[in-house]
PDB file of C-alpha atoms and ligand atoms in Angstrom:
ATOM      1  CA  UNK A   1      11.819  23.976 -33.455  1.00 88.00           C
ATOM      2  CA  UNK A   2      10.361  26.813 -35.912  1.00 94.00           C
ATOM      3  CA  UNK A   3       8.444  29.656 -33.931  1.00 94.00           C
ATOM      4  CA  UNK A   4       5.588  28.691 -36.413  1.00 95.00           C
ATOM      5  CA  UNK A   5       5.474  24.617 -35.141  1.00 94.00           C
ATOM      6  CA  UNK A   6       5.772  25.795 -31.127  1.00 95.00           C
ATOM      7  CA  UNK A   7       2.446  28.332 -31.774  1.00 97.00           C
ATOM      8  CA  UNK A   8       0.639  25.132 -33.682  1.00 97.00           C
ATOM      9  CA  UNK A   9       1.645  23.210 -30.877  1.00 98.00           C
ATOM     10  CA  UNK A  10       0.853  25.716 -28.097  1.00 97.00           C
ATOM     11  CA  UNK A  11      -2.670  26.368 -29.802  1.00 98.00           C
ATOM     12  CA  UNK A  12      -3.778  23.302 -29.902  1.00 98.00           C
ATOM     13  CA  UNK A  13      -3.296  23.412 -26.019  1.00 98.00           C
ATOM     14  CA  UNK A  14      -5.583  25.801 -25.685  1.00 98.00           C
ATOM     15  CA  UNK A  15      -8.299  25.071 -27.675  1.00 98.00           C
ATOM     16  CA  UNK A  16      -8.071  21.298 -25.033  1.00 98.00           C
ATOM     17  CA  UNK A  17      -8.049  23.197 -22.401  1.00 98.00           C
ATOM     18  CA  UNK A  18     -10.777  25.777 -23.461  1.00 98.00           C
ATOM     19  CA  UNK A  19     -12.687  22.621 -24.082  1.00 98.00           C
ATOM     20  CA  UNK A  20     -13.539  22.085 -20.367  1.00 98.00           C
ATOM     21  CA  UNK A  21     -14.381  25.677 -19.625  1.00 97.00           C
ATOM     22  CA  UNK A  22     -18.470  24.335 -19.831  1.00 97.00           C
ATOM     23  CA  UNK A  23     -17.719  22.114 -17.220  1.00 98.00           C
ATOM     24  CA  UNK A  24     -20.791  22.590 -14.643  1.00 98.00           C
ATOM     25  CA  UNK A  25     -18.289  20.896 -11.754  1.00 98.00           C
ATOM     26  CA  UNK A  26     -15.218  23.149 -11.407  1.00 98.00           C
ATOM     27  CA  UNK A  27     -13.808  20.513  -9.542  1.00 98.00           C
ATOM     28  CA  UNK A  28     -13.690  18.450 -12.254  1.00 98.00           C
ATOM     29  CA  UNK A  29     -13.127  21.304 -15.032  1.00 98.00           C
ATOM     30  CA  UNK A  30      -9.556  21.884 -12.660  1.00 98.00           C
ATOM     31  CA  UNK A  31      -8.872  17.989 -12.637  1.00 98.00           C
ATOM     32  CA  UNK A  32      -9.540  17.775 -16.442  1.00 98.00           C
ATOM     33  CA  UNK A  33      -7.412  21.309 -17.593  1.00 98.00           C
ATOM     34  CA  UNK A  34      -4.807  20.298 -15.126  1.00 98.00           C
ATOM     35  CA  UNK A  35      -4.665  16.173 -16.995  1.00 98.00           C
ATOM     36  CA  UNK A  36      -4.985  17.319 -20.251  1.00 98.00           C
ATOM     37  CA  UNK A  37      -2.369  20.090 -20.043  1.00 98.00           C
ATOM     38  CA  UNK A  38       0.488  17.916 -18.444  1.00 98.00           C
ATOM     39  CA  UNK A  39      -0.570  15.401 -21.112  1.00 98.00           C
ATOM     40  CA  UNK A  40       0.401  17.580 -23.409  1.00 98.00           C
ATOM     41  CA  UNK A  41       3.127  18.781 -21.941  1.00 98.00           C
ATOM     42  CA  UNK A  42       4.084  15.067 -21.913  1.00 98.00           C
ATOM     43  CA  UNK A  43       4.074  14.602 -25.442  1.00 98.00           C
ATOM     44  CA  UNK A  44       5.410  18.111 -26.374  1.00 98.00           C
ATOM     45  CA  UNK A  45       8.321  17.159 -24.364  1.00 98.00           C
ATOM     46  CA  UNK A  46       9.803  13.724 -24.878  1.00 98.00           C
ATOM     47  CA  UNK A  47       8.605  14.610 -28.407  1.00 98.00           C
ATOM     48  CA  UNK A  48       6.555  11.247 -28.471  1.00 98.00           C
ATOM     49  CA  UNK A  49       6.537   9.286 -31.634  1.00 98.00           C
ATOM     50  CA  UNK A  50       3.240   7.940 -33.134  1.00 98.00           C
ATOM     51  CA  UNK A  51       4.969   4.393 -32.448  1.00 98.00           C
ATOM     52  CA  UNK A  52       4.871   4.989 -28.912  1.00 98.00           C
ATOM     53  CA  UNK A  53       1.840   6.794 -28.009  1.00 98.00           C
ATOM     54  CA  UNK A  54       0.534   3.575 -29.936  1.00 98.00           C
ATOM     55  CA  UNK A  55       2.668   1.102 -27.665  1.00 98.00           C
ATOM     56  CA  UNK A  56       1.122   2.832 -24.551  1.00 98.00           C
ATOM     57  CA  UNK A  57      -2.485   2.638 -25.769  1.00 98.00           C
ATOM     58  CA  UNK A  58      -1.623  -1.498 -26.200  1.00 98.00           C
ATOM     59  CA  UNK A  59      -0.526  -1.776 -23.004  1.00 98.00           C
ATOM     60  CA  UNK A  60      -3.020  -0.025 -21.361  1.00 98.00           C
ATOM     61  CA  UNK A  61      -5.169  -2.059 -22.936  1.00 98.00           C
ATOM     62  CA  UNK A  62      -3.515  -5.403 -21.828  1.00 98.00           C
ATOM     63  CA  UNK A  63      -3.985  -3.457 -18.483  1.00 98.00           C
ATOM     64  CA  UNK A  64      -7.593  -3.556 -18.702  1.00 97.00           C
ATOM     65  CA  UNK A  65      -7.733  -6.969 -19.966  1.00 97.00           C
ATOM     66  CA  UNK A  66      -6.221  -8.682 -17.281  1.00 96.00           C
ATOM     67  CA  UNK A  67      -8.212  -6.752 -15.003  1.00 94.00           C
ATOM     68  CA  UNK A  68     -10.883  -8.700 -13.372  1.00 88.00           C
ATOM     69  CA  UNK A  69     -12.763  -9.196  -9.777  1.00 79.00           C
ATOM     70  CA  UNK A  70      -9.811 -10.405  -8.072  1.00 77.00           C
ATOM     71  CA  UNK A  71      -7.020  -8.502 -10.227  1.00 86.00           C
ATOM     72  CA  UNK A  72      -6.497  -4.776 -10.186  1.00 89.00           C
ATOM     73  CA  UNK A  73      -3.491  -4.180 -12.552  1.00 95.00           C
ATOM     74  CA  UNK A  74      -4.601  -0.403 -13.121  1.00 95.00           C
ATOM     75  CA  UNK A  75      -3.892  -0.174  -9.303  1.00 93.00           C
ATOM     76  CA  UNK A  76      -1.034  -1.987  -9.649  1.00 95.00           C
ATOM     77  CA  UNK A  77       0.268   0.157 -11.916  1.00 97.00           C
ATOM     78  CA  UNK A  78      -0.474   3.382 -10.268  1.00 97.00           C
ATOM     79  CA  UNK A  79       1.804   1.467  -6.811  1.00 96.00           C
ATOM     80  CA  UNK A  80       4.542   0.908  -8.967  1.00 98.00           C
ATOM     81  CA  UNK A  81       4.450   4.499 -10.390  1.00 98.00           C
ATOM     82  CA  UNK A  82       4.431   5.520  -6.945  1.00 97.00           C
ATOM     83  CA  UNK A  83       1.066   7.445  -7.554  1.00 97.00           C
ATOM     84  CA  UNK A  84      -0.744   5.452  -5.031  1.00 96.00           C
ATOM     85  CA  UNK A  85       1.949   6.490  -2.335  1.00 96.00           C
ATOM     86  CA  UNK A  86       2.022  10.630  -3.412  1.00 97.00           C
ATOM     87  CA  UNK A  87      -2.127  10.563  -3.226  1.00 96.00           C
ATOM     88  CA  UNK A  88      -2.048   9.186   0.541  1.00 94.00           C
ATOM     89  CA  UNK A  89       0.721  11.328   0.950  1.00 93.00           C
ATOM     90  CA  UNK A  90      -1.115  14.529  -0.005  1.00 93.00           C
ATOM     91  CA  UNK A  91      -4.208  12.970   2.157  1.00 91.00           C
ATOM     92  CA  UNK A  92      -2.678  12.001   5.022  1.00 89.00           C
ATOM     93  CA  UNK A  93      -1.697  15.234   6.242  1.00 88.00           C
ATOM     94  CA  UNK A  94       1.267  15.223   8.743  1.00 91.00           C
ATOM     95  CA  UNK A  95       0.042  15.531  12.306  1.00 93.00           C
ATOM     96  CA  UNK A  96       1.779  15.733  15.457  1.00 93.00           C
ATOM     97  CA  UNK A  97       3.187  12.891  16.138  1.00 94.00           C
ATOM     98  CA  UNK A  98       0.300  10.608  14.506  1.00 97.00           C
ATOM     99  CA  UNK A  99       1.652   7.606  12.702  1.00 98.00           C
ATOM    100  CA  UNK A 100       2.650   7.938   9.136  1.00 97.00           C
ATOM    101  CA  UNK A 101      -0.065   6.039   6.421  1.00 96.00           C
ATOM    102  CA  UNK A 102       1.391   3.937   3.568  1.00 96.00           C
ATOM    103  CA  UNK A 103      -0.087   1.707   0.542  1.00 95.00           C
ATOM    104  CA  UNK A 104      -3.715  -0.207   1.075  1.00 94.00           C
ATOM    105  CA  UNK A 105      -2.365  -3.110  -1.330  1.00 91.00           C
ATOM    106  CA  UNK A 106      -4.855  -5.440  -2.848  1.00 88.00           C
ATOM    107  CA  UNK A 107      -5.354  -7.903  -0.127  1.00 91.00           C
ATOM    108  CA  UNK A 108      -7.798  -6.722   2.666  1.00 93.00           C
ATOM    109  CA  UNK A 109     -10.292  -8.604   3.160  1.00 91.00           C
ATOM    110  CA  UNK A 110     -13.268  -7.209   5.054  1.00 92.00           C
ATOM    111  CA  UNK A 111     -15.058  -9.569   7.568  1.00 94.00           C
ATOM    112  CA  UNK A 112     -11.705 -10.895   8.978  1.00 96.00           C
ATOM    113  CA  UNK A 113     -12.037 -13.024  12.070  1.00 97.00           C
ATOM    114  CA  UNK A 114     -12.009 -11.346  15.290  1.00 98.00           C
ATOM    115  CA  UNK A 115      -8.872 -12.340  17.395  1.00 98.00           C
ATOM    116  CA  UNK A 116      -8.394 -12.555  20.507  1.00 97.00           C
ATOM    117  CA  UNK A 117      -5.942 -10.669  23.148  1.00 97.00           C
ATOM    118  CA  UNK A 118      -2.983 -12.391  22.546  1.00 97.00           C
ATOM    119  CA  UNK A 119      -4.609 -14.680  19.800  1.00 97.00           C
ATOM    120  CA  UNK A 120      -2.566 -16.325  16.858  1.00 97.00           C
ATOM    121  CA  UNK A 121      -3.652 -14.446  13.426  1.00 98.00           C
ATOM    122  CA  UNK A 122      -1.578 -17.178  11.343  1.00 97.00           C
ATOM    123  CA  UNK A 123      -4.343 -20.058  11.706  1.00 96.00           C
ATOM    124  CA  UNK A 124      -1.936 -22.441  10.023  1.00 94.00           C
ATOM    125  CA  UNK A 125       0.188 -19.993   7.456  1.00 96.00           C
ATOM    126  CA  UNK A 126       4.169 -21.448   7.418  1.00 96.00           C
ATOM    127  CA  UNK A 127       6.687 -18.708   8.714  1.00 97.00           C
ATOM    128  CA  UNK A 128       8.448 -18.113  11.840  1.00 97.00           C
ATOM    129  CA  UNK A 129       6.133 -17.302  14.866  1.00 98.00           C
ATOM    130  CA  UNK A 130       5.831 -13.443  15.557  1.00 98.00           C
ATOM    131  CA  UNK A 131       5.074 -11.719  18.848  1.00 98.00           C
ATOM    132  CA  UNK A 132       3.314  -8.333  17.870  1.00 98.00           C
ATOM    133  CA  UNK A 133       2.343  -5.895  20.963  1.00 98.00           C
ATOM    134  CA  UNK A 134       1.422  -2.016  21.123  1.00 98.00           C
ATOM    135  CA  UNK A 135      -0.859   1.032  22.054  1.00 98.00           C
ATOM    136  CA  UNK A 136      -3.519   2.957  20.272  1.00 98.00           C
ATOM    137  CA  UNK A 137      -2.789   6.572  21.350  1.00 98.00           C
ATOM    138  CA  UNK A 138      -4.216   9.987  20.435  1.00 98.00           C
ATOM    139  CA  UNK A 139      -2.020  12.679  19.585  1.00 97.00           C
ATOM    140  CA  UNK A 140      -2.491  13.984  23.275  1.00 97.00           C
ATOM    141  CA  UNK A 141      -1.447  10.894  24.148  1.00 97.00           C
ATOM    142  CA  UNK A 142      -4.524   9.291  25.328  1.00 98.00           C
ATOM    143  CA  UNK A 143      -5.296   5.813  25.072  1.00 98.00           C
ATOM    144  CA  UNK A 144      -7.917   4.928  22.537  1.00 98.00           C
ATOM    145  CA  UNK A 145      -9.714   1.802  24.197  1.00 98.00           C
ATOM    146  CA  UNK A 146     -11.936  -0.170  21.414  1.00 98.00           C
ATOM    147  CA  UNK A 147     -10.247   0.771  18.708  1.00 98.00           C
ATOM    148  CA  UNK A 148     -10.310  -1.564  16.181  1.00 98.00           C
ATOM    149  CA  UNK A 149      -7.140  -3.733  14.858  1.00 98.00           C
ATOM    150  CA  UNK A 150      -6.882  -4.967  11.816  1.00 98.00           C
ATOM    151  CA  UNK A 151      -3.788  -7.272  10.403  1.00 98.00           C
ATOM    152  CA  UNK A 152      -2.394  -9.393   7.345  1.00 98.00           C
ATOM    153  CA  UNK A 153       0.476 -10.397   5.745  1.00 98.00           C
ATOM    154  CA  UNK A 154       1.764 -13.002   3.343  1.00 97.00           C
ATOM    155  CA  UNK A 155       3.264 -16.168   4.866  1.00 97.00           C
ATOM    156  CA  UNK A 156       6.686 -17.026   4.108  1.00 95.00           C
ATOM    157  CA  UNK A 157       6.173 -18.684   0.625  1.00 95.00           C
ATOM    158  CA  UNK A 158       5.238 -15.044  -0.207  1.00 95.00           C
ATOM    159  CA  UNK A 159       1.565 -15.127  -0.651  1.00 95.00           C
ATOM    160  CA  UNK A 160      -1.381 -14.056   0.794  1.00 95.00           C
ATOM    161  CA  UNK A 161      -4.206 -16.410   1.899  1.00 95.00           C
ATOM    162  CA  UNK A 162      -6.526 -14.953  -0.626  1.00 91.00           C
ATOM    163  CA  UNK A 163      -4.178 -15.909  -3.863  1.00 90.00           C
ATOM    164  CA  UNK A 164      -4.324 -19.415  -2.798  1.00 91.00           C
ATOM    165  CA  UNK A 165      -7.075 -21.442  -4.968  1.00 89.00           C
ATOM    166  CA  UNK A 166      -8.890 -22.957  -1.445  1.00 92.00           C
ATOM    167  CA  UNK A 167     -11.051 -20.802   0.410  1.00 89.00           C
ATOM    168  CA  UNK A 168      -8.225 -20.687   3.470  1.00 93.00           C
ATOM    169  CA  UNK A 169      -8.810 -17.500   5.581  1.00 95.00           C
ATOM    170  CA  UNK A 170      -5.116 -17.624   7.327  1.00 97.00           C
ATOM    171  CA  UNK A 171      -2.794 -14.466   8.562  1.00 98.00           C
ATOM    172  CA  UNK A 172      -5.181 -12.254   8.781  1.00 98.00           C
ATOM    173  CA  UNK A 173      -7.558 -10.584  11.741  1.00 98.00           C
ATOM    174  CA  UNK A 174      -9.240  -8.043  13.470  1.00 98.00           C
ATOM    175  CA  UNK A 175      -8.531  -7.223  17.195  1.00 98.00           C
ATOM    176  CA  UNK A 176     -10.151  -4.632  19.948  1.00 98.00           C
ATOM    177  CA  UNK A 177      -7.619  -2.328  21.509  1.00 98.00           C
ATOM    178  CA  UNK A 178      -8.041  -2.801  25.151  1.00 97.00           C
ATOM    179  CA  UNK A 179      -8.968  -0.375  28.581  1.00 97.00           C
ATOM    180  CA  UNK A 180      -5.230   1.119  27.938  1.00 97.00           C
ATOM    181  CA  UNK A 181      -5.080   1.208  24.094  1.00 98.00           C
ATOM    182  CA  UNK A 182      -2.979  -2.178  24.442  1.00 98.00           C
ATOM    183  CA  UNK A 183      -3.204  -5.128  22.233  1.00 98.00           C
ATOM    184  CA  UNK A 184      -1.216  -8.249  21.436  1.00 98.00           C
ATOM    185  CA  UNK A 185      -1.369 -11.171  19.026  1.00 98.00           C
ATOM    186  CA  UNK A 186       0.744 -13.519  17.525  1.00 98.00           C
ATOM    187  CA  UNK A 187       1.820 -13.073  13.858  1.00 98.00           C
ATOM    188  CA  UNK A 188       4.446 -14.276  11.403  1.00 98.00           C
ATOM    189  CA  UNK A 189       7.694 -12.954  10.950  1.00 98.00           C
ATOM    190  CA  UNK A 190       7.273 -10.995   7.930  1.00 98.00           C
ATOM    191  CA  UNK A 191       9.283 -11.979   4.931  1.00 96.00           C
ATOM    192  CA  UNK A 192       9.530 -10.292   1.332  1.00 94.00           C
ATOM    193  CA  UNK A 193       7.412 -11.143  -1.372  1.00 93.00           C
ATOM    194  CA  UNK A 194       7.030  -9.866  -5.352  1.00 95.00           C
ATOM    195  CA  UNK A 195       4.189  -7.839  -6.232  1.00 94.00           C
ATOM    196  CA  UNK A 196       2.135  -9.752  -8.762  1.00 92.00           C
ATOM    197  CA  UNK A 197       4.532  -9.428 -12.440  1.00 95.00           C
ATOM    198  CA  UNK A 198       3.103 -11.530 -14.778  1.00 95.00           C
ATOM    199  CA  UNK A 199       1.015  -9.225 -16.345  1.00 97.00           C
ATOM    200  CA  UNK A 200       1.626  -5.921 -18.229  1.00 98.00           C
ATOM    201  CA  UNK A 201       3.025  -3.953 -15.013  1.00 98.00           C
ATOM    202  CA  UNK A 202       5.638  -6.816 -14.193  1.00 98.00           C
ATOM    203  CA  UNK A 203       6.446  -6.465 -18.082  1.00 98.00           C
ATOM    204  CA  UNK A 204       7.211  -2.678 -17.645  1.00 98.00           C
ATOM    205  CA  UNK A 205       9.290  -3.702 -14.225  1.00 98.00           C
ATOM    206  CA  UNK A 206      11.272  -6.060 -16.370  1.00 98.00           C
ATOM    207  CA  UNK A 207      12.151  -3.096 -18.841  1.00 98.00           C
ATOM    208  CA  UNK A 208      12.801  -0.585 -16.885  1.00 98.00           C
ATOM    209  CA  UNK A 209      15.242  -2.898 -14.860  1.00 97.00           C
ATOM    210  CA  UNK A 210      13.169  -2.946 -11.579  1.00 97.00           C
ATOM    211  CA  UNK A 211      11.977  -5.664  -9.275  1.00 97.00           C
ATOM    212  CA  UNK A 212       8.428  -6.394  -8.179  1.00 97.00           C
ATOM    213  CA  UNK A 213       9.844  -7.311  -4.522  1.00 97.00           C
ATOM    214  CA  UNK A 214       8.379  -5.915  -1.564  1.00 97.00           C
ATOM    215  CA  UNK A 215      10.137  -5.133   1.790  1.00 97.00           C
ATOM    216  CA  UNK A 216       8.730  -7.355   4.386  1.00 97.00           C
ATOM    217  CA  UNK A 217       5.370  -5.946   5.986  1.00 98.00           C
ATOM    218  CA  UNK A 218       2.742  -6.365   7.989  1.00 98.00           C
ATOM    219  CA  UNK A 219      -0.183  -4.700   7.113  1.00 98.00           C
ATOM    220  CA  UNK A 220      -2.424  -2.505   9.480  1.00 98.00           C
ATOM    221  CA  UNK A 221      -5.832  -0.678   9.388  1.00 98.00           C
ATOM    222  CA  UNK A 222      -6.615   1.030  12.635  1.00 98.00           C
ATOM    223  CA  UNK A 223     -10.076   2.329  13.075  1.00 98.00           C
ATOM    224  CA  UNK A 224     -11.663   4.444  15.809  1.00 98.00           C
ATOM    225  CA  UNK A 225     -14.713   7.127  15.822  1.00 97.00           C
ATOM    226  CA  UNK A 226     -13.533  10.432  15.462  1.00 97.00           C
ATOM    227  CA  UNK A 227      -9.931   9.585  14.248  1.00 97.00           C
ATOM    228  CA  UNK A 228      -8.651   8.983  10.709  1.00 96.00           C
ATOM    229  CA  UNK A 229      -8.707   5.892   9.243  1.00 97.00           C
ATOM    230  CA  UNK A 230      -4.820   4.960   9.790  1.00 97.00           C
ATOM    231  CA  UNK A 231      -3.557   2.064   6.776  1.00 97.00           C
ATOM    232  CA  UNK A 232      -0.196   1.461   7.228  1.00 97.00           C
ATOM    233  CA  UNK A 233       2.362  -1.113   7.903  1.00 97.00           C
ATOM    234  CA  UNK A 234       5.466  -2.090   9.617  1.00 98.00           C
ATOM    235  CA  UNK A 235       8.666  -2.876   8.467  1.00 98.00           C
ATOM    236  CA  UNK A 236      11.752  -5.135   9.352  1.00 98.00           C
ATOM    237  CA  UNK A 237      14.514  -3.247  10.438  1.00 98.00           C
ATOM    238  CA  UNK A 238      17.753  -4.267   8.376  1.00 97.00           C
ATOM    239  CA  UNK A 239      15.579  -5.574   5.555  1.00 97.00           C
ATOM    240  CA  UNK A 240      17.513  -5.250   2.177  1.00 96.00           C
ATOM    241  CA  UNK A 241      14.475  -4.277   0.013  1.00 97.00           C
ATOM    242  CA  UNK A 242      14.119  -1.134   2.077  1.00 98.00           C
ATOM    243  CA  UNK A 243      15.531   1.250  -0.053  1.00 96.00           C
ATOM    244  CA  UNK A 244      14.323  -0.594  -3.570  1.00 96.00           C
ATOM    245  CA  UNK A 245      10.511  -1.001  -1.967  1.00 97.00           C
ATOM    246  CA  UNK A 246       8.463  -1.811  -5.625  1.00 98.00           C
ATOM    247  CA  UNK A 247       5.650   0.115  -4.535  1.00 98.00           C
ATOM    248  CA  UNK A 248       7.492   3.419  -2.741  1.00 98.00           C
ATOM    249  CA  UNK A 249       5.666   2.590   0.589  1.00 97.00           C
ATOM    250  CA  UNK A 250       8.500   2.609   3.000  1.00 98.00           C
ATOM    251  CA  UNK A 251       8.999   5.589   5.551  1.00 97.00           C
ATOM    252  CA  UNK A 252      12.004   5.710   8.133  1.00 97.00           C
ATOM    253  CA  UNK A 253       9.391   5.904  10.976  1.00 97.00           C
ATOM    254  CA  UNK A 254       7.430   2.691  10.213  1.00 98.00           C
ATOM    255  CA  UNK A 255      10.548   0.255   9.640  1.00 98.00           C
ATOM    256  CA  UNK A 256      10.766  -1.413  13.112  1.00 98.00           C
ATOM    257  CA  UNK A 257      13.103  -3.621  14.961  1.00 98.00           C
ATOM    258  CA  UNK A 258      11.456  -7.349  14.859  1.00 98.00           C
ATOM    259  CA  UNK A 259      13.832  -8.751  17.739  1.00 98.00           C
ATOM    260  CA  UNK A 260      15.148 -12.189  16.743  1.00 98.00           C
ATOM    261  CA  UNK A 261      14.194 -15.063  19.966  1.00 98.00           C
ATOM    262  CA  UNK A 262      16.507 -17.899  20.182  1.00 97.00           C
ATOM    263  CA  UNK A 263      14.350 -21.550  19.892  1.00 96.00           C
ATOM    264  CA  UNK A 264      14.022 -22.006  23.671  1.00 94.00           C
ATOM    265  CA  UNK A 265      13.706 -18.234  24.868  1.00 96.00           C
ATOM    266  CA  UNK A 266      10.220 -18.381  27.151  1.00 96.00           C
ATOM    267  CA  UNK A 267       7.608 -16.457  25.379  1.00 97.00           C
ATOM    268  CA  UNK A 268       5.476 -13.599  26.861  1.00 97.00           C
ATOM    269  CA  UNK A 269       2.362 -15.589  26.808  1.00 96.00           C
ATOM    270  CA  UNK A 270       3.894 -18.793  27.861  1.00 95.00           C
ATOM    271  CA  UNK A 271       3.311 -20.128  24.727  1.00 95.00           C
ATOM    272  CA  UNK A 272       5.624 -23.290  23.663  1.00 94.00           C
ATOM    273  CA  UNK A 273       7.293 -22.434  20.562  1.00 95.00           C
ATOM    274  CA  UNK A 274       9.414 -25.475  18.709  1.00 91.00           C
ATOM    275  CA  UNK A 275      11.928 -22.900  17.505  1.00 96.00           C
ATOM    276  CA  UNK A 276      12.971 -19.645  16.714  1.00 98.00           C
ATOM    277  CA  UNK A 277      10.365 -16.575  17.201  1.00 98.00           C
ATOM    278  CA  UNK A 278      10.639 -13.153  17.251  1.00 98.00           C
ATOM    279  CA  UNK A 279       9.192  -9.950  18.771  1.00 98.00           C
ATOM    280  CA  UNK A 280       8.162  -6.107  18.050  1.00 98.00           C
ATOM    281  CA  UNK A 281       6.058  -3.612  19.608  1.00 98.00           C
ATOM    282  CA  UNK A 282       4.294  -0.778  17.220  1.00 98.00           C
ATOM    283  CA  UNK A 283       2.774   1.958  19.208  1.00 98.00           C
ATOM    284  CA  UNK A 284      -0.028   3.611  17.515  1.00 98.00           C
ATOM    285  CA  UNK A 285      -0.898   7.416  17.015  1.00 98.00           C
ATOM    286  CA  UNK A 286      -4.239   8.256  15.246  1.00 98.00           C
ATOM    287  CA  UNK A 287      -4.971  12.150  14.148  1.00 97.00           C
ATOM    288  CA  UNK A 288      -8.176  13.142  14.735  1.00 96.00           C
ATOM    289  CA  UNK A 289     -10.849  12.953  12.421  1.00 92.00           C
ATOM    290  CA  UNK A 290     -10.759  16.250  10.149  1.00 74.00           C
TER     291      UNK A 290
HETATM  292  C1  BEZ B 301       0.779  -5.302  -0.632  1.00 77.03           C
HETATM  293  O1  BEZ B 301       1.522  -4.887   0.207  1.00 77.03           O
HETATM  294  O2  BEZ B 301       0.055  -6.204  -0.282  1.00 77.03           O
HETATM  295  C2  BEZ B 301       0.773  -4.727  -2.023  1.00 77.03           C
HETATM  296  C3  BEZ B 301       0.830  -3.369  -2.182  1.00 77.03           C
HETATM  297  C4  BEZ B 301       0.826  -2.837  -3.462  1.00 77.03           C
HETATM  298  C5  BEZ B 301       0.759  -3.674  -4.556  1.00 77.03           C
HETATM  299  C6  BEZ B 301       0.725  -5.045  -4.382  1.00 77.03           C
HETATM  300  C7  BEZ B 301       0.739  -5.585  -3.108  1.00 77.03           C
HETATM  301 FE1   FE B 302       1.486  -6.586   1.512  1.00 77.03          FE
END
């Protein structure tokens, strides 16, 4: 490149950058200099053509359009770029031993129903019964009694009660953590599911030669004043997906062993099972609150 195209270039730049020094909130004068100069860096770079810059704007826009109240595909799209997993990285500090965060996902609902110790969170979603135990701890290792519990997952056709049509309310609760930090409930084994790809951000999987499947999960939110807000999930140890996750959310320390039960085997509850079941225990960790 001539000396004489990298200053045009390299001016331009600055005069972007310059253009945020008015900025009355420096936060947001940092956020904008530091966008607009890796932008630019971007396109300097991978010396973008004028045909491509044009085929991002179109899909961003086919991003937007699909976008409604019950699907996010800008979110989507920031999971599959793995942006969703760095920014809970950055704020989810390591701490002690406090258990690692991962991706929120698009299917909480708030207002779950309230299970009981030992309850069944599947309320008629097919897959293989799941025995799910643990304690809420503090980093001191203290138990954090009340703390509240909150589960869902997909069943095993791979979807989530609320991307059913019916207004079904099925794998999916909230529990208290009892005297000890202990709770208990019955799940479903978690199986693996695709990330929603039949919009734009399943087109860009399909180019880019990646799949939309998730490892198998089971979501958490644990919740307790004067802790952080834990969202995470576990994994099944031995799962397949684990190293091709779609949305980057697996780490070593949440993948857990979900201990296969022969049809038969008595159950901790004494609850008759017609066949196979299995069982995991996930003991909990919360950093304190700032
Ligand atoms: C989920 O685990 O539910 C999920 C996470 C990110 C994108 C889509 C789904
Ligand atoms: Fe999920």
């Amino acid at each position: 490149m001539s000396t004489e195209q990298d200053a045009r270039e390299a001016q331009l730049v600055e005069r972007v950058l310059a253009s945020f020094d008015g900025t009355p909130d420096p936060r947001l004068r940092e956020l904008m200099r530091a966008l607009a100069g890796h932008l630019h860096a971007f396109v300097r770079e991978t010396r973008l053509t004028e045909a491509e810059w044009q085929a991002a704007i179109e899909f961003l826009t086919a991003t937007g359009h699909i976008t409604d109240r019950r699907r996010q595909e800008f979110v989507l799209l920031s999971d599959v770029l793995g942006v969703s997993m760095q920014t809970i990285t950055v704020n989810n500090e390591a701490y002690a031993d406090a258990t690692e965060a991962t991706v929120f996902g698009p299917f909480f609902v708030e207002g779950s129903p309230l299970i009981p110790p030992g309850g069944d969170i599947a309320n008629g979603a097919p897959g293989e019964p799941c025995w799910v135990s643990g304690a809420v701890h503090d980093t001191g290792g203290n138990p954090v009694p009340g703390a509240r519990i909150e589960v869902w997952e997909a069943d095993d056709e791979g979807f989530y009660d609320v991307q059913y049509s019916d207004e079904r309310v099925a794998a999916r609760g909230h529990l208290v953590a009892g005297a000890d930090g202990d709770y208990r409930f019955w799940a479903i084994t978690p199986t693996p599911y695709p990330i929603p790809h039949d919009g734009p951000v399943g087109r860009l999987l399909a180019a880019t030669g990646r799949s939309p499947m998730r490892a198998s999960h089971l979501h958490f939110m644990v919740r307790a004043p004067g802790f952080r807000t834990l969202v995470t999930h576990i994994f099944v140890a031995g799962d397949e997906l684990l190293t091709s996750d779609s949305v980057f959310g697996v780490r070593d320390s949440l993948v857990k062993r979900f201990e296969p039960q022969a049809a038969g085997t008595t159950t901790p509850d004494g609850r008759e099972v017609a066949g196979p079941w299995s069982r995991v225990r996930f003991d909990i960790v919360l950093a304190p609150d700032q």
